Amino acid sequence: MALPICRNCHIKLERYRLGISLVKSISTTLVGQLVPSSNSINQLKQCPPLSRMLLQWRCYSGQQGEGGDFLYRGQNKSRTKLLALMEETDKSALQLEKEILEFDGLSKASIAELTTEKPRREKVDPSLTSVLLFPGQGSQYVGMCEGFLKYPNVQDMFEVASEILQYDLKRLCTNGPKEDLDQTIFCQSAVFLTSLAAVEKLREENPKAIENCVAAAGFSVGEFAALVFAGALSFEDAVFLIQVRAEAMQRASEMVKTGMLSVVGRDQARYNYICKEAATYCQNHGIEGAMCSVANYLYPDARVLAGNVEALDFIQERAKDFSLKLTRRLPVSGAFHTSFMEPAEEKFGTALEEVTLEEPLIQVYSNIDGKVYQNPKHVKSSLKKQLTLPVKWEQTMHHIYERAKGVPFPHTFEVGPGKQLGTILKRVNRKAFDSYCKV
């Protein structure tokens, strides 16, 4: 059963298979010099600029064997640089592109389709575009999916997910109990499914918001929903990965009693200092391996701290001394996005290698640095690092909404349970929040 989850399923990407051995003969036609038989870094540096660029461009996927996936028109920066280098030859860029494709053994019809000059895309008014934000663990509540079950595909999604997970996910989301829903092994899948169900509601009631979406970001596990929506990750693979991730994180959490604490501080609050003091307190009281660190950057003067429960108790007891205006324990069972999750990295990393990712159809922003994913290899690397590195959500909001003065903001839709991401956006960028809507 095909699930129409991705942003624009009718989009046809021009993809074809590469044979790395074919790369070696390309330069003969283009610049009269063969690329060395090995594509090692040292030999690559000895190639003339055009040959080097071709080899890097063609081997983009990073796979050294035959048949690496390649998105022909997906790498704009590489393409721009390549075409600039082509100007050094007597042939036009279009002619050279055709020659490259001929060496790939493509049919004339395929070559014609790939090299036909296409009209430039008209400049889109930013106010007509949209951005989707996907929440993470901690936003869950019993009954969160009830309003989405009537929309197309939602029942099918829950059935497929329940078959993979081997338990009734819809019943858990609808009826709880809360104690089970709050457990990491159930919560992450529940939030993921509810978020994609919200996308189906948006697709049905406001299809333009889906068609005109230019970017997506997800908080922690919400990043998987963003990648599925962007066409980079299949629905089934995402369910599988989230389950492996959740189980690994749950086991890591059970090794040491840890938790997470949301804090809002005054201007003079020093969060790294607070964490250091809390860890020192624990060590002085005989708690070996005690740690505390910033796990989430939410908005100015708001952080989520994570560590040993004794460290969090210490911070709450001395909140006034640390210039903290507000402290609140989160309904999670571990110190996520800290070094306490290192035991989960190996198993999740192995699972990541079992799935195939594609180039996102729209911009998807990474949690670990707030920047746009560049390619599938980058996605896999970042998703693994995300387990132990803080979620830089405040930085992500700046990257998404930064623009010149007078340039309008896109419509922002929070798809999934809760309104936390909208609250954060309001604190980070009030003008962008004016176009915010909760689905």
Short mmCIF file of C-alpha atoms in Angstrom, two decimals:
data_model
loop_
_atom_site.label_atom_id
_atom_site.label_comp_id
_atom_site.label_asym_id
_atom_site.label_seq_id
_atom_site.Cartn_x
_atom_site.Cartn_y
_atom_site.Cartn_z
CA MET A 1 0.00 0.00 0.00
CA ALA A 2 1.41 3.36 -1.02
CA LEU A 3 0.96 6.06 1.56
CA PRO A 4 0.82 9.60 0.10
CA ILE A 5 2.83 11.13 2.90
CA CYS A 6 5.46 13.02 0.97
CA ARG A 7 4.97 16.71 0.14
CA ASN A 8 4.23 16.34 -3.54
CA CYS A 9 3.99 12.74 -4.66
CA HIS A 10 3.50 13.62 -8.33
CA ILE A 11 6.94 15.24 -8.53
CA LYS A 12 9.22 13.10 -10.74
CA LEU A 13 12.89 13.40 -9.93
CA GLU A 14 15.34 12.57 -12.72
CA ARG A 15 17.41 9.85 -11.07
CA TYR A 16 19.67 7.33 -12.69
CA ARG A 17 22.26 4.78 -11.65
CA LEU A 18 25.98 5.52 -11.89
CA GLY A 19 28.74 3.11 -12.75
CA ILE A 20 31.87 4.47 -11.09
CA SER A 21 34.04 2.85 -13.79
CA LEU A 22 32.42 5.06 -16.42
CA VAL A 23 33.69 8.18 -14.69
CA LYS A 24 37.26 7.35 -15.71
CA SER A 25 36.55 7.88 -19.40
CA ILE A 26 34.60 11.14 -19.20
CA SER A 27 37.57 13.48 -19.14
CA THR A 28 38.97 12.16 -22.42
CA THR A 29 36.19 13.83 -24.35
CA LEU A 30 35.92 16.90 -22.16
CA VAL A 31 39.49 18.00 -21.53
CA GLY A 32 41.67 15.42 -23.27
CA GLN A 33 43.07 13.88 -20.10
CA LEU A 34 42.06 10.72 -18.33
CA VAL A 35 41.05 10.80 -14.67
CA PRO A 36 43.41 8.51 -12.72
CA SER A 37 42.08 4.99 -12.21
CA SER A 38 41.74 5.51 -8.45
CA ASN A 39 39.59 8.24 -6.95
CA SER A 40 41.65 8.61 -3.81
CA ILE A 41 42.05 12.11 -2.40
CA ASN A 42 45.70 12.46 -3.41
CA GLN A 43 45.09 11.44 -7.03
CA LEU A 44 41.97 13.57 -7.15
CA LYS A 45 44.03 16.65 -6.27
CA GLN A 46 46.33 15.96 -9.24
CA CYS A 47 43.46 16.14 -11.75
CA PRO A 48 42.78 19.32 -13.75
CA PRO A 49 39.92 21.43 -12.31
CA LEU A 50 37.20 20.22 -14.67
CA SER A 51 38.10 16.54 -14.30
CA ARG A 52 38.24 16.89 -10.51
CA MET A 53 34.88 18.61 -10.42
CA LEU A 54 33.29 15.95 -12.60
CA LEU A 55 34.57 13.13 -10.42
CA GLN A 56 33.42 14.84 -7.21
CA TRP A 57 30.07 15.64 -8.77
CA ARG A 58 29.54 12.13 -10.10
CA CYS A 59 30.63 10.42 -6.87
CA TYR A 60 28.42 12.70 -4.78
CA SER A 61 26.77 9.87 -2.87
CA GLY A 62 30.10 8.93 -1.32
CA GLN A 63 29.75 5.29 -2.33
CA GLN A 64 32.97 3.81 -3.70
CA GLY A 65 31.36 0.82 -5.39
CA GLU A 66 29.20 0.65 -8.48
CA GLY A 67 25.65 1.94 -8.62
CA GLY A 68 25.72 4.85 -6.19
CA ASP A 69 22.47 6.82 -6.19
CA PHE A 70 22.77 10.21 -7.83
CA LEU A 71 20.26 13.05 -8.03
CA TYR A 72 21.17 14.64 -11.34
CA ARG A 73 19.86 18.14 -10.78
CA GLY A 74 19.85 18.08 -7.00
CA GLN A 75 23.16 19.70 -6.13
CA ASN A 76 22.79 23.32 -7.17
CA LYS A 77 26.14 24.53 -5.82
CA SER A 78 28.08 21.71 -7.48
CA ARG A 79 26.16 22.20 -10.71
CA THR A 80 26.83 25.95 -10.74
CA LYS A 81 30.53 25.41 -10.15
CA LEU A 82 30.69 22.70 -12.80
CA LEU A 83 29.01 24.82 -15.43
CA ALA A 84 31.38 27.69 -14.66
CA LEU A 85 34.34 25.39 -15.24
CA MET A 86 32.82 24.17 -18.49
CA GLU A 87 33.10 27.65 -19.89
CA GLU A 88 36.85 26.99 -20.19
CA THR A 89 36.14 24.59 -23.06
CA ASP A 90 34.88 25.35 -26.55
CA LYS A 91 31.65 23.46 -26.02
CA SER A 92 28.50 24.74 -24.41
CA ALA A 93 27.44 23.44 -21.02
CA LEU A 94 24.43 21.76 -22.62
CA GLN A 95 26.62 19.90 -25.13
CA LEU A 96 28.94 18.73 -22.38
CA GLU A 97 26.02 17.56 -20.25
CA LYS A 98 24.82 15.45 -23.17
CA GLU A 99 28.26 13.89 -23.57
CA ILE A 100 28.40 13.06 -19.88
CA LEU A 101 25.05 11.33 -20.10
CA GLU A 102 26.04 9.44 -23.25
CA PHE A 103 28.91 7.87 -21.31
CA ASP A 104 26.31 6.66 -18.81
CA GLY A 105 24.65 4.67 -21.57
CA LEU A 106 21.33 6.49 -21.29
CA SER A 107 18.88 6.40 -24.18
CA LYS A 108 18.59 9.39 -26.48
CA ALA A 109 15.09 10.04 -25.16
CA SER A 110 16.36 10.15 -21.57
CA ILE A 111 19.24 12.44 -22.54
CA ALA A 112 16.86 14.77 -24.34
CA GLU A 113 14.56 14.91 -21.31
CA LEU A 114 17.40 15.63 -18.89
CA THR A 115 19.16 18.25 -21.01
CA THR A 116 16.21 20.15 -22.42
CA GLU A 117 16.44 23.76 -21.36
CA LYS A 118 13.63 24.46 -18.95
CA PRO A 119 12.14 27.89 -18.32
CA ARG A 120 13.34 29.62 -15.17
CA ARG A 121 11.04 29.29 -12.20
CA GLU A 122 9.18 32.45 -11.46
CA LYS A 123 10.11 34.17 -8.23
CA VAL A 124 7.65 33.14 -5.55
CA ASP A 125 6.19 35.61 -3.10
CA PRO A 126 7.44 34.39 0.33
CA SER A 127 4.06 35.25 1.86
CA LEU A 128 2.49 32.54 -0.34
CA THR A 129 4.86 29.83 0.89
CA SER A 130 4.63 27.73 4.04
CA VAL A 131 6.83 26.08 6.66
CA LEU A 132 5.85 23.00 8.68
CA LEU A 133 7.05 22.41 12.24
CA PHE A 134 6.80 18.95 13.83
CA PRO A 135 6.77 18.62 17.66
CA GLY A 136 8.73 16.10 19.69
CA GLN A 137 8.44 13.96 22.80
CA GLY A 138 6.80 15.77 25.69
CA SER A 139 3.96 17.17 23.57
CA GLN A 140 1.89 13.98 23.83
CA TYR A 141 -1.47 13.65 25.58
CA VAL A 142 -4.20 11.02 25.65
CA GLY A 143 -6.70 11.59 22.85
CA MET A 144 -4.30 13.61 20.70
CA CYS A 145 -5.15 11.80 17.43
CA GLU A 146 -8.96 11.76 17.72
CA GLY A 147 -9.49 14.85 15.57
CA PHE A 148 -7.48 13.39 12.67
CA LEU A 149 -8.91 9.89 12.27
CA LYS A 150 -11.60 10.98 9.79
CA TYR A 151 -9.13 12.25 7.22
CA PRO A 152 -7.89 10.16 4.26
CA ASN A 153 -4.92 7.85 4.82
CA VAL A 154 -4.82 8.32 8.60
CA GLN A 155 -6.47 4.99 9.44
CA ASP A 156 -4.16 3.27 6.96
CA MET A 157 -1.10 4.88 8.55
CA PHE A 158 -2.07 3.65 11.99
CA GLU A 159 -2.74 0.15 10.67
CA VAL A 160 0.63 -0.07 8.93
CA ALA A 161 2.47 1.34 11.95
CA SER A 162 0.68 -1.01 14.36
CA GLU A 163 1.63 -3.99 12.19
CA ILE A 164 5.29 -2.95 12.28
CA LEU A 165 5.28 -2.13 16.00
CA GLN A 166 3.19 -5.15 17.00
CA TYR A 167 0.82 -3.18 19.24
CA ASP A 168 -2.29 -1.03 18.71
CA LEU A 169 -0.85 2.45 18.40
CA LYS A 170 -4.18 4.10 17.63
CA ARG A 171 -5.74 2.75 20.82
CA LEU A 172 -2.78 3.99 22.86
CA CYS A 173 -3.01 7.48 21.35
CA THR A 174 -6.78 7.60 21.80
CA ASN A 175 -7.32 5.89 25.15
CA GLY A 176 -3.93 5.79 26.86
CA PRO A 177 -3.31 5.14 29.68
CA LYS A 178 -1.14 8.20 30.19
CA GLU A 179 1.48 6.20 32.10
CA ASP A 180 2.09 4.05 29.02
CA LEU A 181 1.88 6.90 26.53
CA ASP A 182 4.55 8.85 28.42
CA GLN A 183 7.04 5.98 28.16
CA THR A 184 9.73 6.61 25.57
CA ILE A 185 9.18 3.28 23.79
CA PHE A 186 5.57 4.27 23.01
CA CYS A 187 5.62 8.05 23.06
CA GLN A 188 7.97 8.68 20.15
CA SER A 189 5.97 6.59 17.68
CA ALA A 190 2.74 8.12 18.95
CA VAL A 191 3.92 11.69 18.41
CA PHE A 192 5.32 10.80 14.99
CA LEU A 193 2.05 9.25 13.79
CA THR A 194 -0.10 12.03 15.21
CA SER A 195 2.05 14.62 13.46
CA LEU A 196 1.67 12.94 10.06
CA ALA A 197 -2.06 12.58 10.72
CA ALA A 198 -2.15 16.35 11.23
CA VAL A 199 -0.43 16.74 7.85
CA GLU A 200 -3.30 14.79 6.27
CA LYS A 201 -5.79 17.16 7.85
CA LEU A 202 -3.85 20.13 6.48
CA ARG A 203 -3.65 18.47 3.05
CA GLU A 204 -7.42 18.01 3.01
CA GLU A 205 -8.41 21.44 4.33
CA ASN A 206 -5.63 23.61 2.92
CA PRO A 207 -3.90 21.83 0.02
CA LYS A 208 -2.04 25.01 -0.98
CA ALA A 209 -0.17 24.89 2.33
CA ILE A 210 1.22 21.50 1.32
CA GLU A 211 1.90 22.40 -2.31
CA ASN A 212 3.66 25.65 -1.40
CA CYS A 213 5.71 24.27 1.49
CA VAL A 214 9.37 25.23 1.16
CA ALA A 215 10.83 24.04 4.47
CA ALA A 216 10.26 21.76 7.44
CA ALA A 217 11.83 21.16 10.83
CA GLY A 218 11.08 18.74 13.64
CA PHE A 219 11.96 18.86 17.31
CA SER A 220 13.94 15.74 18.27
CA VAL A 221 11.81 12.76 17.12
CA GLY A 222 9.76 15.28 15.13
CA GLU A 223 12.67 15.42 12.72
CA PHE A 224 11.67 11.98 11.42
CA ALA A 225 8.20 13.26 10.53
CA ALA A 226 9.80 16.23 8.75
CA LEU A 227 12.01 13.89 6.71
CA VAL A 228 9.06 11.66 5.77
CA PHE A 229 7.05 14.69 4.74
CA ALA A 230 9.97 15.91 2.63
CA GLY A 231 10.24 12.59 0.80
CA ALA A 232 13.68 11.77 2.21
CA LEU A 233 12.57 8.80 4.34
CA SER A 234 9.83 6.27 3.72
CA PHE A 235 6.97 6.01 6.19
CA GLU A 236 7.70 2.37 6.99
CA ASP A 237 11.43 2.95 7.48
CA ALA A 238 10.69 5.88 9.78
CA VAL A 239 8.41 3.72 11.98
CA PHE A 240 11.16 1.10 12.15
CA LEU A 241 13.91 3.62 12.99
CA ILE A 242 11.86 5.39 15.64
CA GLN A 243 11.09 2.11 17.36
CA VAL A 244 14.77 1.12 17.41
CA ARG A 245 15.70 4.61 18.60
CA ALA A 246 13.07 4.64 21.34
CA GLU A 247 13.99 1.19 22.65
CA ALA A 248 17.69 2.07 22.69
CA MET A 249 17.03 5.36 24.47
CA GLN A 250 14.74 3.65 26.98
CA ARG A 251 17.44 1.09 27.84
CA ALA A 252 20.03 3.84 28.18
CA SER A 253 17.66 5.72 30.50
CA GLU A 254 17.23 2.69 32.72
CA MET A 255 20.97 2.48 33.41
CA VAL A 256 20.95 5.64 35.52
CA LYS A 257 18.04 7.55 37.02
CA THR A 258 17.93 10.73 34.96
CA GLY A 259 15.46 13.32 33.71
CA MET A 260 14.96 16.68 32.05
CA LEU A 261 14.14 20.10 33.50
CA SER A 262 12.75 23.06 31.57
CA VAL A 263 14.04 26.36 32.94
CA VAL A 264 13.52 30.05 32.19
CA GLY A 265 16.17 32.36 33.57
CA ARG A 266 16.81 36.02 34.07
CA ASP A 267 19.36 37.87 31.97
CA GLN A 268 22.16 37.02 34.39
CA ALA A 269 21.47 33.25 34.43
CA ARG A 270 24.50 31.19 33.38
CA TYR A 271 23.28 27.78 32.28
CA ASN A 272 26.59 26.01 31.81
CA TYR A 273 27.64 27.20 35.25
CA ILE A 274 24.39 25.90 36.73
CA CYS A 275 24.97 22.49 35.17
CA LYS A 276 28.54 22.38 36.41
CA GLU A 277 27.47 23.26 39.96
CA ALA A 278 24.76 20.58 39.90
CA ALA A 279 27.18 17.90 38.69
CA THR A 280 29.73 18.90 41.34
CA TYR A 281 27.05 18.67 44.04
CA CYS A 282 26.22 15.12 42.95
CA GLN A 283 29.86 14.06 42.86
CA ASN A 284 30.41 15.49 46.34
CA HIS A 285 27.52 13.35 47.57
CA GLY A 286 28.97 10.12 46.24
CA ILE A 287 27.10 9.90 42.94
CA GLU A 288 29.65 8.52 40.48
CA GLY A 289 29.55 9.63 36.87
CA ALA A 290 27.09 12.43 37.63
CA MET A 291 26.47 14.78 34.72
CA CYS A 292 24.23 17.68 33.84
CA SER A 293 24.13 19.69 30.60
CA VAL A 294 21.98 21.80 28.32
CA ALA A 295 19.84 19.44 26.22
CA ASN A 296 17.58 21.92 24.36
CA TYR A 297 17.97 25.55 23.35
CA LEU A 298 14.38 26.81 23.18
CA TYR A 299 14.37 30.61 23.04
CA PRO A 300 16.33 33.43 24.69
CA ASP A 301 16.70 32.66 28.41
CA ALA A 302 14.89 29.32 28.07
CA ARG A 303 16.69 25.99 28.12
CA VAL A 304 16.05 22.36 28.95
CA LEU A 305 18.67 20.91 31.28
CA ALA A 306 19.19 17.16 31.59
CA GLY A 307 21.11 14.92 33.94
CA ASN A 308 20.91 12.88 37.12
CA VAL A 309 17.66 13.41 39.02
CA GLU A 310 19.69 14.53 42.04
CA ALA A 311 21.29 17.24 39.92
CA LEU A 312 17.88 18.44 38.73
CA ASP A 313 16.56 18.42 42.32
CA PHE A 314 19.54 20.54 43.33
CA ILE A 315 18.84 23.07 40.58
CA GLN A 316 15.17 23.36 41.50
CA GLU A 317 15.99 23.83 45.18
CA ARG A 318 18.45 26.62 44.36
CA ALA A 319 16.50 28.15 41.48
CA LYS A 320 16.50 31.61 43.04
CA ASP A 321 20.25 31.53 43.63
CA PHE A 322 20.77 30.59 39.97
CA SER A 323 18.51 33.44 38.73
CA LEU A 324 15.91 31.03 37.40
CA LYS A 325 12.36 32.37 37.20
CA LEU A 326 10.71 29.07 36.32
CA THR A 327 11.57 25.36 36.54
CA ARG A 328 9.42 22.45 35.39
CA ARG A 329 10.13 18.73 35.10
CA LEU A 330 9.31 17.24 31.70
CA PRO A 331 7.25 14.04 31.33
CA VAL A 332 10.14 12.03 29.89
CA SER A 333 12.05 9.09 31.29
CA GLY A 334 15.67 10.03 30.57
CA ALA A 335 18.34 12.66 29.94
CA PHE A 336 17.91 12.80 26.19
CA HIS A 337 20.34 14.67 23.95
CA THR A 338 23.18 14.26 26.45
CA SER A 339 26.09 11.86 26.87
CA PHE A 340 23.78 9.61 28.92
CA MET A 341 22.44 8.44 25.54
CA GLU A 342 25.79 7.17 24.27
CA PRO A 343 24.79 3.50 24.88
CA ALA A 344 21.95 4.01 22.35
CA GLU A 345 24.18 5.23 19.51
CA GLU A 346 25.54 1.91 18.31
CA LYS A 347 22.22 0.09 17.89
CA PHE A 348 20.51 3.09 16.30
CA GLY A 349 23.49 3.67 14.01
CA THR A 350 23.28 0.06 12.81
CA ALA A 351 19.56 0.48 12.08
CA LEU A 352 20.25 3.67 10.13
CA GLU A 353 22.59 1.79 7.81
CA GLU A 354 19.78 -0.62 6.94
CA VAL A 355 17.54 2.03 5.40
CA THR A 356 17.81 4.09 2.23
CA LEU A 357 17.37 7.84 2.36
CA GLU A 358 16.71 10.16 -0.56
CA GLU A 359 17.42 13.81 -1.21
CA PRO A 360 14.73 15.90 0.59
CA LEU A 361 12.34 17.61 -1.83
CA ILE A 362 12.28 20.69 0.36
CA GLN A 363 14.67 22.17 2.91
CA VAL A 364 14.79 20.21 6.16
CA TYR A 365 16.71 21.69 9.08
CA SER A 366 18.95 19.64 11.37
CA ASN A 367 18.55 19.72 15.15
CA ILE A 368 22.25 19.61 15.90
CA ASP A 369 23.23 22.88 14.21
CA GLY A 370 20.02 24.41 12.85
CA LYS A 371 21.23 24.19 9.25
CA VAL A 372 19.75 22.58 6.14
CA TYR A 373 20.51 18.95 5.38
CA GLN A 374 22.79 18.66 2.35
CA ASN A 375 22.42 15.00 1.34
CA PRO A 376 21.34 11.57 2.64
CA LYS A 377 24.77 10.87 4.14
CA HIS A 378 24.52 14.12 6.10
CA VAL A 379 21.05 13.14 7.33
CA LYS A 380 22.21 9.77 8.66
CA SER A 381 25.24 11.26 10.38
CA SER A 382 23.20 13.99 12.06
CA LEU A 383 20.36 11.73 13.19
CA LYS A 384 22.87 9.54 15.02
CA LYS A 385 24.62 12.54 16.62
CA GLN A 386 21.26 13.97 17.63
CA LEU A 387 20.99 11.35 20.39
CA THR A 388 23.82 12.87 22.41
CA LEU A 389 23.93 16.50 21.22
CA PRO A 390 21.57 19.29 22.28
CA VAL A 391 18.61 20.29 20.14
CA LYS A 392 19.39 23.80 18.87
CA TRP A 393 15.82 24.82 18.19
CA GLU A 394 16.30 28.53 18.80
CA GLN A 395 19.11 28.55 16.27
CA THR A 396 16.94 26.60 13.82
CA MET A 397 14.20 29.23 14.05
CA HIS A 398 16.73 31.95 13.26
CA HIS A 399 17.96 30.05 10.20
CA ILE A 400 14.45 29.45 8.87
CA TYR A 401 13.05 32.94 9.38
CA GLU A 402 16.09 35.14 8.85
CA ARG A 403 15.40 37.53 5.95
CA ALA A 404 16.05 41.02 4.70
CA LYS A 405 13.98 43.88 6.04
CA GLY A 406 10.63 44.15 4.30
CA VAL A 407 10.62 40.56 2.98
CA PRO A 408 7.37 38.88 4.10
CA PHE A 409 7.35 35.74 6.23
CA PRO A 410 5.90 32.37 5.16
CA HIS A 411 2.85 30.82 6.77
CA THR A 412 3.93 28.49 9.57
CA PHE A 413 1.92 25.41 10.51
CA GLU A 414 2.60 23.37 13.64
CA VAL A 415 1.48 19.85 12.78
CA GLY A 416 1.10 17.49 15.72
CA PRO A 417 0.11 17.49 19.36
CA GLY A 418 0.48 20.60 21.52
CA LYS A 419 1.36 24.20 20.76
CA GLN A 420 4.84 24.36 22.25
CA LEU A 421 6.62 25.14 19.00
CA GLY A 422 4.28 28.05 18.32
CA THR A 423 4.98 29.42 21.80
CA ILE A 424 8.70 29.19 21.13
CA LEU A 425 8.37 30.86 17.72
CA LYS A 426 6.50 33.74 19.33
CA ARG A 427 9.44 34.27 21.68
CA VAL A 428 12.08 33.97 18.97
CA ASN A 429 10.43 35.89 16.13
CA ARG A 430 7.16 37.69 16.78
CA LYS A 431 6.73 38.79 13.15
CA ALA A 432 7.04 35.22 11.91
CA PHE A 433 4.56 34.12 14.58
CA ASP A 434 1.94 36.49 13.15
CA SER A 435 1.55 33.97 10.29
CA TYR A 436 1.50 30.91 12.58
CA CYS A 437 -1.34 28.38 12.70
CA LYS A 438 -1.83 25.26 14.83
CA VAL A 439 -3.18 22.25 12.94
#
